[in-house]
Coordinates of C-alpha atoms in Angstrom, one line a residue:
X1 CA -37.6 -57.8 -7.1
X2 CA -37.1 -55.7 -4.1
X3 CA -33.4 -56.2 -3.9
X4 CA -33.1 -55.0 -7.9
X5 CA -35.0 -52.3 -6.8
X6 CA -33.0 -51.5 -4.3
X7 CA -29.8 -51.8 -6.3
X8 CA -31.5 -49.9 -9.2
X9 CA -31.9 -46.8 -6.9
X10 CA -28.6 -46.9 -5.0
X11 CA -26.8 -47.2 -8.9
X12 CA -28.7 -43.7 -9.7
X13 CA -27.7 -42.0 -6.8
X14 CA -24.0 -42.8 -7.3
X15 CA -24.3 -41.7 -10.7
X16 CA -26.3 -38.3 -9.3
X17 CA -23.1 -38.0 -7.2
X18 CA -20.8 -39.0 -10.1
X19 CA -22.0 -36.0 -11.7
X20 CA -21.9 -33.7 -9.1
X21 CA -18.5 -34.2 -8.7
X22 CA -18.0 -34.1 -12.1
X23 CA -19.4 -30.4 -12.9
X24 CA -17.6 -29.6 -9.4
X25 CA -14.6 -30.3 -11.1
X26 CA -15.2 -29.3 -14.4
X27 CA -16.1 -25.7 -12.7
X28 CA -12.4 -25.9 -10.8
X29 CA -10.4 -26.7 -14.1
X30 CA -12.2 -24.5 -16.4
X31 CA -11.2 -21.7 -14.0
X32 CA -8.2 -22.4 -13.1
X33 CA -7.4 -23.2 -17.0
X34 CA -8.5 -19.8 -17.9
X35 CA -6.3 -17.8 -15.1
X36 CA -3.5 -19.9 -15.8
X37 CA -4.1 -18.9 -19.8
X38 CA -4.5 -15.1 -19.1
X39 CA -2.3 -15.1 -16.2
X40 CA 0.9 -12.5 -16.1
X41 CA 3.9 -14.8 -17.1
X42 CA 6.6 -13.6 -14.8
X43 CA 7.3 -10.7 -12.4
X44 CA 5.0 -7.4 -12.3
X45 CA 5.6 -4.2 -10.1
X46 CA 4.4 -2.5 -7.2
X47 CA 2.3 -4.6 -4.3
X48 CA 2.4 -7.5 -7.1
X49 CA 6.2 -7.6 -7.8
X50 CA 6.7 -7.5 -3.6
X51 CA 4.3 -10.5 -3.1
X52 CA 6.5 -12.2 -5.7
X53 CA 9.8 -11.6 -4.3
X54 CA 9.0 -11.8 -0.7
X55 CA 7.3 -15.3 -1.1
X56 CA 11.3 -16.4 -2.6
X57 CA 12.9 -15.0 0.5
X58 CA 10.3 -15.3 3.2
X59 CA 10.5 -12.1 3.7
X60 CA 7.3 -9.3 5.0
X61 CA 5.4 -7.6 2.7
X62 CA 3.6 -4.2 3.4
X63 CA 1.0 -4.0 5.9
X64 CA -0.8 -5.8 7.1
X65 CA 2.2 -8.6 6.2
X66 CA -0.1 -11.2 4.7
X67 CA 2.1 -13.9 6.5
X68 CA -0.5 -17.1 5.4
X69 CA -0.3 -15.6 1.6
X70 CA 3.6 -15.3 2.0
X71 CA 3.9 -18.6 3.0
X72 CA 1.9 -20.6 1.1
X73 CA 3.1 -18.8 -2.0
X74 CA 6.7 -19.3 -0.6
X75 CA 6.2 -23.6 -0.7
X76 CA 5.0 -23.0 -4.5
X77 CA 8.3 -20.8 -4.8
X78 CA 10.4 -23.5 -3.9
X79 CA 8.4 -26.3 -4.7
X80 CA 7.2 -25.9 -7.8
X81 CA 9.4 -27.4 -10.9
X82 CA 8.9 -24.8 -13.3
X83 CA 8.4 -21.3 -14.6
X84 CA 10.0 -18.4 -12.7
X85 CA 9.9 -17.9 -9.3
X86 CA 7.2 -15.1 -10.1
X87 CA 5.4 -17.2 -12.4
X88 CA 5.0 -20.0 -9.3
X89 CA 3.1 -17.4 -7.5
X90 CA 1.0 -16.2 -10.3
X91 CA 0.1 -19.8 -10.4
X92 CA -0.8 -19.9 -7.1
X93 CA -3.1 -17.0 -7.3
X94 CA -4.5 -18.6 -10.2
X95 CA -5.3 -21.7 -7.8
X96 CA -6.7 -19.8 -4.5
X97 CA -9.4 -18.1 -7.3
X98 CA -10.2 -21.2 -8.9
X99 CA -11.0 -22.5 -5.3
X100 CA -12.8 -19.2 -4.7
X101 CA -15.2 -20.1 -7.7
X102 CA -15.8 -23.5 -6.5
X103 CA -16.7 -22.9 -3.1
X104 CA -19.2 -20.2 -4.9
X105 CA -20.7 -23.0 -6.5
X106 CA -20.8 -25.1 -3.6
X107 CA -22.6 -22.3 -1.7
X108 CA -25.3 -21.8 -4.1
X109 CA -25.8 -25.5 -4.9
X110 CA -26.3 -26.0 -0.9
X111 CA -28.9 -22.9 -1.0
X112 CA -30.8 -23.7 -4.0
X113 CA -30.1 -27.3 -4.8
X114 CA -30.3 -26.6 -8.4
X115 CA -27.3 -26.7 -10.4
X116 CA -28.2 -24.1 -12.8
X117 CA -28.4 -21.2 -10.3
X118 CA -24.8 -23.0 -8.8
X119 CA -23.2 -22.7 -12.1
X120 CA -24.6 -19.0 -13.2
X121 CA -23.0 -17.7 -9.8
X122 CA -19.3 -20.0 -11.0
X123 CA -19.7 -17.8 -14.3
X124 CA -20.8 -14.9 -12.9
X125 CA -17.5 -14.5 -10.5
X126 CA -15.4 -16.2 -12.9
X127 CA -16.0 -13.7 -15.6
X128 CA -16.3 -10.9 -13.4
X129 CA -13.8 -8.5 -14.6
X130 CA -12.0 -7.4 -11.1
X131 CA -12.1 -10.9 -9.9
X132 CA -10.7 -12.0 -13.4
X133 CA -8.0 -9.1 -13.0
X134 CA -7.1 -9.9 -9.7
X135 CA -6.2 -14.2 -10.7
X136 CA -3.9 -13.1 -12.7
X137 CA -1.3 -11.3 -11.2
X138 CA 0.2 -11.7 -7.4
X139 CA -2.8 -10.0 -5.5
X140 CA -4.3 -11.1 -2.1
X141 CA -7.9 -10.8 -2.8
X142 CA -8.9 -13.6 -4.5
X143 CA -7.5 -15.9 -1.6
X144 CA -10.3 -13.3 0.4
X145 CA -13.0 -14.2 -1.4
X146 CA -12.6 -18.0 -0.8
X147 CA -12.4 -17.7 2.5
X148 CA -15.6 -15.4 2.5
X149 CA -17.5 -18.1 0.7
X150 CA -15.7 -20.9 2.8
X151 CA -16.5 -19.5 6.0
X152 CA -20.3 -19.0 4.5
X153 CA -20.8 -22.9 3.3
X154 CA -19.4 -24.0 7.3
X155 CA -21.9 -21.2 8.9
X156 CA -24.9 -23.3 6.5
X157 CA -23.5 -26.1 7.4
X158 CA -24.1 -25.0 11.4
X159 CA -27.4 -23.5 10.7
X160 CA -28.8 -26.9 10.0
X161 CA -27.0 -28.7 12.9
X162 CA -28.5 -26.1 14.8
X163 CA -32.1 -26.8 14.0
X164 CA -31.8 -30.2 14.0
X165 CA -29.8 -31.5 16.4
X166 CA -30.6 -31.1 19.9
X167 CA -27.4 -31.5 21.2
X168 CA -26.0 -29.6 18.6
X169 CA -23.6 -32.1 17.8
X170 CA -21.3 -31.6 20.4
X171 CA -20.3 -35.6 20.1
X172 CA -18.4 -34.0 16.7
X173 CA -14.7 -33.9 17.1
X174 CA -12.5 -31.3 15.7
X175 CA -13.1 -29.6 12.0
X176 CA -16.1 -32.2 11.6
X177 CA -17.9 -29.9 13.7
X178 CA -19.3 -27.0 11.4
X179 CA -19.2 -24.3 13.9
X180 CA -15.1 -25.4 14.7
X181 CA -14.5 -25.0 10.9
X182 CA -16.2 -22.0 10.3
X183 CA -14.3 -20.4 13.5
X184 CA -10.7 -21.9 11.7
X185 CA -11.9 -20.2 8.4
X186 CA -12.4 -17.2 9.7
X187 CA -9.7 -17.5 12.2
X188 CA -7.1 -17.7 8.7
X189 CA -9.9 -15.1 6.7
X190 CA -8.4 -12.5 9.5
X191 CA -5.1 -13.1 9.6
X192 CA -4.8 -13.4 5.8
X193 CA -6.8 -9.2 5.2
X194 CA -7.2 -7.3 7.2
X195 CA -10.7 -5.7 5.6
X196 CA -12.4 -9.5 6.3
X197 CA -13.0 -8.5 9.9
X198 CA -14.7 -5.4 9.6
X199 CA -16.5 -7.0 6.4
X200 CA -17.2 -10.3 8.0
X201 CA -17.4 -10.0 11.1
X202 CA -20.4 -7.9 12.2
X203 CA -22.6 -11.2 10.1
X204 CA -20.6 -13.6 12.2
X205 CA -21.3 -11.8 15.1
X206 CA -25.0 -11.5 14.8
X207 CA -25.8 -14.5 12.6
X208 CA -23.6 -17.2 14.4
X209 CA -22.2 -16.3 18.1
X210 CA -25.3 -14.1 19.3
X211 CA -28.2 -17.1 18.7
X212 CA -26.2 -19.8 20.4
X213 CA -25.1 -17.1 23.2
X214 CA -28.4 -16.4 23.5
X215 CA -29.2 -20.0 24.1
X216 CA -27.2 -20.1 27.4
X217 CA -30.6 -18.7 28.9
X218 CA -32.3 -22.1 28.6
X219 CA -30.1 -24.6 31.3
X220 CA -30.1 -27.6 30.0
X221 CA -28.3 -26.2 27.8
X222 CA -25.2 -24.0 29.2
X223 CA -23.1 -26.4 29.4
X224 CA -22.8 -27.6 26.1
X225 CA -23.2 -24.4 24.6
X226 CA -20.4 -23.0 26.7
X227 CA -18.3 -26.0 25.9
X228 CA -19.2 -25.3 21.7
X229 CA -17.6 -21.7 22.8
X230 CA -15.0 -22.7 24.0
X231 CA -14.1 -25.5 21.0
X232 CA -15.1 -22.4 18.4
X233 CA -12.5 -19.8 20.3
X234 CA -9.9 -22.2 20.4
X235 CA -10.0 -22.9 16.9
X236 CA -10.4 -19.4 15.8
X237 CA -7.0 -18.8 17.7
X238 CA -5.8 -21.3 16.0
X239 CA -6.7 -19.6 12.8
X240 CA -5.3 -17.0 14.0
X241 CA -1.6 -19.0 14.1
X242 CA -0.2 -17.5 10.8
X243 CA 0.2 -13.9 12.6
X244 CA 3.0 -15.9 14.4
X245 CA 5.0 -15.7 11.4
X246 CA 5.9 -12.3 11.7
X247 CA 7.1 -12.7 15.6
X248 CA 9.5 -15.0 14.2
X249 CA 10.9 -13.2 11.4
X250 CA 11.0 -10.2 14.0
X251 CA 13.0 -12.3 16.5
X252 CA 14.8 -13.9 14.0
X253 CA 16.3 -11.4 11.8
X254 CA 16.1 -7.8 13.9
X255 CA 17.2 -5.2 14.2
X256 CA 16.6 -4.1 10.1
X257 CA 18.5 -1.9 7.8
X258 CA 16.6 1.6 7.0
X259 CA 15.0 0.4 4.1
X260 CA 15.4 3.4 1.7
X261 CA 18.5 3.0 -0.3
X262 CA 19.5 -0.3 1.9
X263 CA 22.2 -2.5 1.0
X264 CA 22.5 -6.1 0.7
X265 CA 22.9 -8.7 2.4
X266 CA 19.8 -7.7 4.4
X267 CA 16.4 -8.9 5.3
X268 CA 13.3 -7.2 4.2
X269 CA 10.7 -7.0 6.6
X270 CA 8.0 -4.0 5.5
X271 CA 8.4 -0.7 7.6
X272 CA 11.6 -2.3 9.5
X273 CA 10.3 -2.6 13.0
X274 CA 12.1 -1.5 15.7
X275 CA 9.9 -2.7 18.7
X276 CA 7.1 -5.5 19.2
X277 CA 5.2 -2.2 19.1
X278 CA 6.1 -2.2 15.4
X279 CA 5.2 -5.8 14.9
X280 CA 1.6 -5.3 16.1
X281 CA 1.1 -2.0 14.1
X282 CA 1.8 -3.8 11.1
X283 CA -0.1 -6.6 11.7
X284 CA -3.2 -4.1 12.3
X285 CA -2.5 -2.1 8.9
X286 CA 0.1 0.4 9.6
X287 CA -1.0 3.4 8.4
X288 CA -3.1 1.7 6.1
X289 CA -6.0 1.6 8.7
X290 CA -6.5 5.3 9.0
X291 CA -7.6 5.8 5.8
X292 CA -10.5 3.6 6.2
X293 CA -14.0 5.0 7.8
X294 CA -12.9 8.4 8.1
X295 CA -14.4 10.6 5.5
X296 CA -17.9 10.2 7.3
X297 CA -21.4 9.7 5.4
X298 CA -21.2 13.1 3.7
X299 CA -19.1 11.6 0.9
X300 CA -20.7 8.9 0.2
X301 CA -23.8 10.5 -2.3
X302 CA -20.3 12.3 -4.2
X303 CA -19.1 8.3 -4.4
X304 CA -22.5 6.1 -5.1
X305 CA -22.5 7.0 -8.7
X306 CA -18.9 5.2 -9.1
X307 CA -19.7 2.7 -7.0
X308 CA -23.1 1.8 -9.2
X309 CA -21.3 2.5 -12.4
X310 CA -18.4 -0.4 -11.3
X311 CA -21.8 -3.0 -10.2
X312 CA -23.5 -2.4 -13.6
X313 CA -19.7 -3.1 -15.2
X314 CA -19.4 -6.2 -12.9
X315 CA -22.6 -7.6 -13.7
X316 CA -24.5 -5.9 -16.0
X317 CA -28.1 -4.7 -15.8
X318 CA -29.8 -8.0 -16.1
X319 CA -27.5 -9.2 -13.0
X320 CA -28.5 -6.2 -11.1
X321 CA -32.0 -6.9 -11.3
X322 CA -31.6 -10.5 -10.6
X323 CA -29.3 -9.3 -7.7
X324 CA -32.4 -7.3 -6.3
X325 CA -34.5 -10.6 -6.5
X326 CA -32.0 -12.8 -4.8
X327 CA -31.4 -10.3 -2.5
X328 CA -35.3 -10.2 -1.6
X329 CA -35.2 -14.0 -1.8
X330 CA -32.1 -14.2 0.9
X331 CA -34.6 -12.4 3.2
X332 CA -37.6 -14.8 2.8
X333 CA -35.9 -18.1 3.1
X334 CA -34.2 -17.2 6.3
X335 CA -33.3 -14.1 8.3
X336 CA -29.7 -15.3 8.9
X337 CA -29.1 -15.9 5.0
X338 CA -30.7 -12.2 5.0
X339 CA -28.6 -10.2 7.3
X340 CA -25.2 -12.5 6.7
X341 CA -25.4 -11.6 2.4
X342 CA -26.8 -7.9 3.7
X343 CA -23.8 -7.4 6.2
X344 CA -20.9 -8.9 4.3
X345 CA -22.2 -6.8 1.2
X346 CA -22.8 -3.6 3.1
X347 CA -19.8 -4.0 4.6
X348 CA -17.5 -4.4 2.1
X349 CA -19.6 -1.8 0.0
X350 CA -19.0 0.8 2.6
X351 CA -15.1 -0.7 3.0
X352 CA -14.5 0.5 -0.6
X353 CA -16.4 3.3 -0.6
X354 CA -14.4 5.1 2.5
X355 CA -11.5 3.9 0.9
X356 CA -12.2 5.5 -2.1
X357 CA -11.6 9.1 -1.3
X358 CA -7.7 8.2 -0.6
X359 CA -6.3 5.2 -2.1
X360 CA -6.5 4.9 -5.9
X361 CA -7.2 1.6 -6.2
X362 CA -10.3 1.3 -4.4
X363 CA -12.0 -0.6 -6.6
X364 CA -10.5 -4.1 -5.6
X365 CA -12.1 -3.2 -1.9
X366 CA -15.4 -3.8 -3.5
X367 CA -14.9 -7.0 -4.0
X368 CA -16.6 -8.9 -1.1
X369 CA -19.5 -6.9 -2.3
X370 CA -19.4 -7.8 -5.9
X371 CA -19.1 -11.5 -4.9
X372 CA -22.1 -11.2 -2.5
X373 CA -24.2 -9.3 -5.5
X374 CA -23.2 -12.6 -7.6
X375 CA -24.6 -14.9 -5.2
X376 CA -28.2 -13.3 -5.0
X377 CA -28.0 -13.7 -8.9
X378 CA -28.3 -17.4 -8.2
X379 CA -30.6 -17.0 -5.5
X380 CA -32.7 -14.9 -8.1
X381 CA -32.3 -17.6 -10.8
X382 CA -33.3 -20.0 -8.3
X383 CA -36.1 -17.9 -7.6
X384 CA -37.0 -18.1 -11.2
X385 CA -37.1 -21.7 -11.7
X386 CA -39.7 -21.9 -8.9
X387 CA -42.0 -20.0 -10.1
X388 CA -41.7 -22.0 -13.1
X389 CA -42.6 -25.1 -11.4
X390 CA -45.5 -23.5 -9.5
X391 CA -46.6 -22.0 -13.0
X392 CA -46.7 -25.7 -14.4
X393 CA -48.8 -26.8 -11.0
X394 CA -50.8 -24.1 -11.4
X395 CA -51.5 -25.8 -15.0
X396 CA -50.3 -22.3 -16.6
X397 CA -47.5 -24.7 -18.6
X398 CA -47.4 -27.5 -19.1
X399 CA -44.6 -29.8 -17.3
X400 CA -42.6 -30.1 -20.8
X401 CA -42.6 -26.9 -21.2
X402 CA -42.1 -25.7 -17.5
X403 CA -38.2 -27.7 -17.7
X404 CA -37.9 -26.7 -21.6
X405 CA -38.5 -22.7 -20.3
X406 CA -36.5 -23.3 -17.3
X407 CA -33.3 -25.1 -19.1
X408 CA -33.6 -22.1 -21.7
X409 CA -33.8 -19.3 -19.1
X410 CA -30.7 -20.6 -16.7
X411 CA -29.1 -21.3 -20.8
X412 CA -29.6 -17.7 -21.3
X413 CA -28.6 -16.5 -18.1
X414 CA -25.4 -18.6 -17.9
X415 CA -24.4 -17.8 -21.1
X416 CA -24.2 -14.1 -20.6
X417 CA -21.5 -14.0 -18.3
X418 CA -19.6 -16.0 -20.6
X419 CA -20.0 -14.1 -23.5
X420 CA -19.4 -10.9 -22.2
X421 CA -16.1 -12.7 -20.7
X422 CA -15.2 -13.8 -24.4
X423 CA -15.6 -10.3 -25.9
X424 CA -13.1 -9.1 -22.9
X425 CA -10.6 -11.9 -22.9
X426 CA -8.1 -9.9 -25.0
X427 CA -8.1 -7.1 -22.9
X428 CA -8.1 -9.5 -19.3
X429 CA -5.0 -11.5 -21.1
X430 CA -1.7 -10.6 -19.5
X431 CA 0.2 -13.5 -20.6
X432 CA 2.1 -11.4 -22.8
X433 CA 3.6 -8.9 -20.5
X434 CA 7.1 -9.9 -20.4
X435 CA 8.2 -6.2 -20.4
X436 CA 8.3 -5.2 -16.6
X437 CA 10.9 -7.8 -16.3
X438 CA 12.7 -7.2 -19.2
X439 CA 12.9 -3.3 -18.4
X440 CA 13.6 -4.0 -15.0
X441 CA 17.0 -6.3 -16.2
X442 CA 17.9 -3.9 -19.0
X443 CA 18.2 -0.8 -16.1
X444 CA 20.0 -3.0 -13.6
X445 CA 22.1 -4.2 -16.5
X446 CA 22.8 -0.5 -17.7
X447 CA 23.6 1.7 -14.6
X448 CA 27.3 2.2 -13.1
X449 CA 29.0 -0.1 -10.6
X450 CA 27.7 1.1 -6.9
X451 CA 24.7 3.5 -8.4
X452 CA 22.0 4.6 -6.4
X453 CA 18.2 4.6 -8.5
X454 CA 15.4 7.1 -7.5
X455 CA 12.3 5.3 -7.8
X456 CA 8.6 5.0 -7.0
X457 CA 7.3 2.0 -5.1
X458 CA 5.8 0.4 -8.2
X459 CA 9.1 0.8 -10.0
X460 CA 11.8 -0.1 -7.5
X461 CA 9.7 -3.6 -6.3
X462 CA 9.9 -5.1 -10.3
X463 CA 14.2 -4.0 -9.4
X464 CA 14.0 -5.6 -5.6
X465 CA 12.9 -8.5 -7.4
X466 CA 15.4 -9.2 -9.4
X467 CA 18.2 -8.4 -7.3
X468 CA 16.8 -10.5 -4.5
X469 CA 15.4 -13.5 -7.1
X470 CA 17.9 -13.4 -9.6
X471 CA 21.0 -12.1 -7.4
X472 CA 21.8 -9.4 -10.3
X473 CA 23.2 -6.8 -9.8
X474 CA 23.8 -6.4 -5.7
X475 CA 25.7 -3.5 -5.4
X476 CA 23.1 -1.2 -7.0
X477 CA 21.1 0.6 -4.1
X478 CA 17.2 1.5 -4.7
X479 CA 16.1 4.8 -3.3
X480 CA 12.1 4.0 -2.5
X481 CA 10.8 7.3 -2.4
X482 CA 7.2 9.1 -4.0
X483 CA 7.9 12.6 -4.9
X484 CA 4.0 12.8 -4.5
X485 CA 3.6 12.8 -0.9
X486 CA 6.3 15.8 -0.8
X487 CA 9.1 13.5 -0.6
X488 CA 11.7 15.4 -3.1
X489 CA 13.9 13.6 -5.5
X490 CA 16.1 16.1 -5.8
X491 CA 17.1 16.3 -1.5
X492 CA 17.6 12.8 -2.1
X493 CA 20.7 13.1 -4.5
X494 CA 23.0 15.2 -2.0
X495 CA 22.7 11.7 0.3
X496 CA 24.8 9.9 -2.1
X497 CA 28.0 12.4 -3.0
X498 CA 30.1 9.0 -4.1
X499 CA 27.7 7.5 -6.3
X500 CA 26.3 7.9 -9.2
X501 CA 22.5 8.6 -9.2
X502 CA 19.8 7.9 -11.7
X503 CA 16.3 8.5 -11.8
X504 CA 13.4 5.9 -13.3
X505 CA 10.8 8.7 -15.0
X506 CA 11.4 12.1 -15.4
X507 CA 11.5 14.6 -12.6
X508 CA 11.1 18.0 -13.3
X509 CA 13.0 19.5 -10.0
X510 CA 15.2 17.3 -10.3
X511 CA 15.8 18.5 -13.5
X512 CA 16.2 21.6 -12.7
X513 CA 17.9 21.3 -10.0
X514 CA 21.0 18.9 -11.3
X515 CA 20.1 18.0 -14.9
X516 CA 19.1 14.8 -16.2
X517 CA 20.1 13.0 -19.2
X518 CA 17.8 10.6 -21.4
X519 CA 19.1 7.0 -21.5
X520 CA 18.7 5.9 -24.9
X521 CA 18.8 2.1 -24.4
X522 CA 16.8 1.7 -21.3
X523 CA 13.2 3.2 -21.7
X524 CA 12.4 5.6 -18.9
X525 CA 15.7 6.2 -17.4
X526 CA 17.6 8.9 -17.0
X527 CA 20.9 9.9 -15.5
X528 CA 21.5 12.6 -13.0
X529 CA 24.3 15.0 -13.3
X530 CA 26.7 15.6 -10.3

């Protein structure tokens, strides 16, 4: 009787895991299904169309060179059987924020143990309408928040040890150890933004290193805490190992062409670095990096309305409130959960909102923040269905109707992200948008033997593309250059007295300088005179 028992209990707690693993992975595909459905089905412009083209070539994007998302994306590139070299990477993309929403769920089903909560937050993120944006084209930030949430479900993971282990399980070898894998994640979160630091750090710091440093004042315990130091820098370094990436393209392929109006063969590598001065500069942002923090707290009360108006259109009122819960709740069950969410979301509110006042697209800087906001949702949900259950002890409902309210409730809640997600899915779709490439072909195809294009960066990266993709049209030089930051077209023209010049969107001194002439076939093109 006792062994049937036995058996009887073990068989329910494989099927318990059965189906944890089942809705885990039924989270993954439906995410990953619906990126890889709205995704953008071949090259893009701007930032997007350079991720695309550099992953091909192994090449260095713009600052801060993104080496681990250049490489990865660069094994799909060649690895992958099908699609377009740019579709591979939107695939990719579409895979790092499918992973993104599962480690989400992970993270809230190790906080709350409820899977309702766990799969609100999946919906939440996966509907959001940034985060949705952002898996499906060739951006960087989705990749970010998996690493945020990675890096959070190791630090929980070391939170326990810590209170429960003595020895802190220093007999733990390599990534097994929590602390060692949350170093590595945030080691490669580093490397891979450069906003994960300022955003992430300031919670590792005071969450993670500062308690166990602050254990080294107890001896029995130095050594092993100074030995757990030791293991966690070392794998941060390692973490860290992608940066090496752009040494080796530096040794490897300097010095580099000027890279307005260069000419092939060359290699691109973003600002063309000159020195391992240049290298390093890049790798910290470039110029990138002063725009961030410097407008001071003055212009934040000009920016909050923006800021709140973007929250309320990532989750909507309901999820603000339930935000506000979860974020109370954070505080109560443990100050670490409080000040890690509080940092990370303070930090990458403030990231944005400094931002803001320079760089147009802001907006995506938030998104730490929004992802943070998300997971109090589910900690406010979770909050929700416990007061359920102490309603029902406290003989206010009845147990039936305590799980009836609760299932409806977490129904409700889950449901609204979707919906909401289904009324926006035709404007989130982007798997029609053939027309960068086809524009970018039609202009290469159209313009003279050895012509020179004046274009903006969004414009001339959907062109580098597919000369250095497609190998069309190689003799054509692209002249990068934004007439907005003073930079005139038409000083530009006198560089290039044996070729002939054209110009992607009218220019007015440019105009008026030489003249330009409408190409009929080729939408937004026009042709200088000389």
């Amino acid at each position: 009787m006792a062994a049937m028992l036995q058996a009887r209990t073990g068989m329910a707690r494989q099927i318990r895991i059965n189906q944890g693993v089942l809705i885990a992975l039924s989270v993954f595909v439906s995410a990953f299904a619906l990126y890889v459905r709205t995704g953008a089905p071949s090259v893009l412009s701007g930032d997007q169309a350079e991720h695309q083209f550099t992953a091909w070539i192994w090449g260095v994007p713009h600052a801060t060179g993104y080496p681990l998302f250049t490489m990865l994306n660069g094994l799909a590139a060649h690895l992958i059987p099908f699609g377009d070299v740019a579709r591979r990477v939107n695939l990719m993309v579409a895979l790092y924020s499918a992973l993104a929403v599962l480690m989400a769920y992970s993270v809230t089903l190790r906080l709350t143990a409820r899977r309702g909560p766990a799969l609100v937050v999946a919906a939440t993120i996966a509907f959001a309408p940034e985060f949705w944006h952002l898996a499906t084209i060739a951006e960087v930030y989705t990749l970010q928040v998996f690493f945020i949430f990675a890096t959070l479900g190791a630090v929980l993971r070391w939170w326990q040890l810590e209170s429960t282990e003595s020895d802190l399980g220093i007999t733990r070898r390599g990534l097994r150890h929590p602390l060692a894998l949350a170093s590595f994640l945030a080691g490669l979160g580093a490397t891979h933004h450069g906003s994960f630091t300022p955003v992430v750090g300031p919670a590792l710091l005071l969450t993670v290193a500062a308690p166990l440093l602050a254990r080294l004042r107890f001896p029995e315990q130095r050594r092993i805490v100074l030995r757990l130091v030791g293991r966690a820098l070392g794998w941060a370094a390692l973490g860290f190992a992608p940066w090496l990436y752009l040494a080796v393209q530096f040794m490897l392929f300097r010095p580099f062409d000027y890279y307005h109006a260069a000419v092939f063969p060359y290699h691109l590598y973003w600002g063309n670095p000159q020195s391992w001065g240049d290298v390093l500069n890049l790798a910290l942002g470039a110029g990138f990096r002063l725009k961030v923090f410097t407008h001071g707290w003055g212009r934040l009360p000009d920016l909050l309305p923006t800021y709140i108006a973007q929250l309320r259109y990532q989750v909507w009122w309901p999820g603000i409130a339930l935000g506000v819960l979860g974020a109370i709740t954070a505080w109560r069950r443990s100050w670490r959960l409080g000040v890690w969410t509080t940092l990370v979301w303070l930090g990458g509110s403030f990231f944005g909102l400094n931002v803001a006042a320079d760089v147009p697209k802001a907006h995506v800087y938030y998104l730490p923040a929004w992802m943070v906001w998300a997971l109090w949702i589910g900690l406010g949900v979770a909050t929700l269905a416990r007061f359920l259950d102490r309603a029902s002890i406290s003989r206010l409902l009845t147990p039936r109707l305590r799980s009836s309210s609760a299932l409806a409730i977490t129904g409700v809640l889950l449901l609204v992200p979707i919906a909401i997600g289904l009324y926006r899915f035709e404007r989130m779709d982007r798997s029609g948008e053939w027309h960068f490439r086809e524009d970018a072909r039609a202009t290469l195809e159209y313009v003279a033997p050895d012509a020179v294009i004046l274009c903006r960066w969004e414009d001339c990266m959907t062109l580098r593309y597919v000369q250095f993709v497609e190998s069309r049209r190689l003799d054509v030089q692209l002249d990068q250059t934004e007439p907005e930051v003073g930079i005139s077209w038409a000083d530009r023209v006198p560089l290039y007295p044996a070729h002939p010049v054209y110009a992607i969107q009218f220019n007015e001194q440019l105009n008026q300088t030489y003249g330009l002439l409408p190409v009929e076939s080729v939408p937004r093109l026009w042709q200088v005179r000389q």
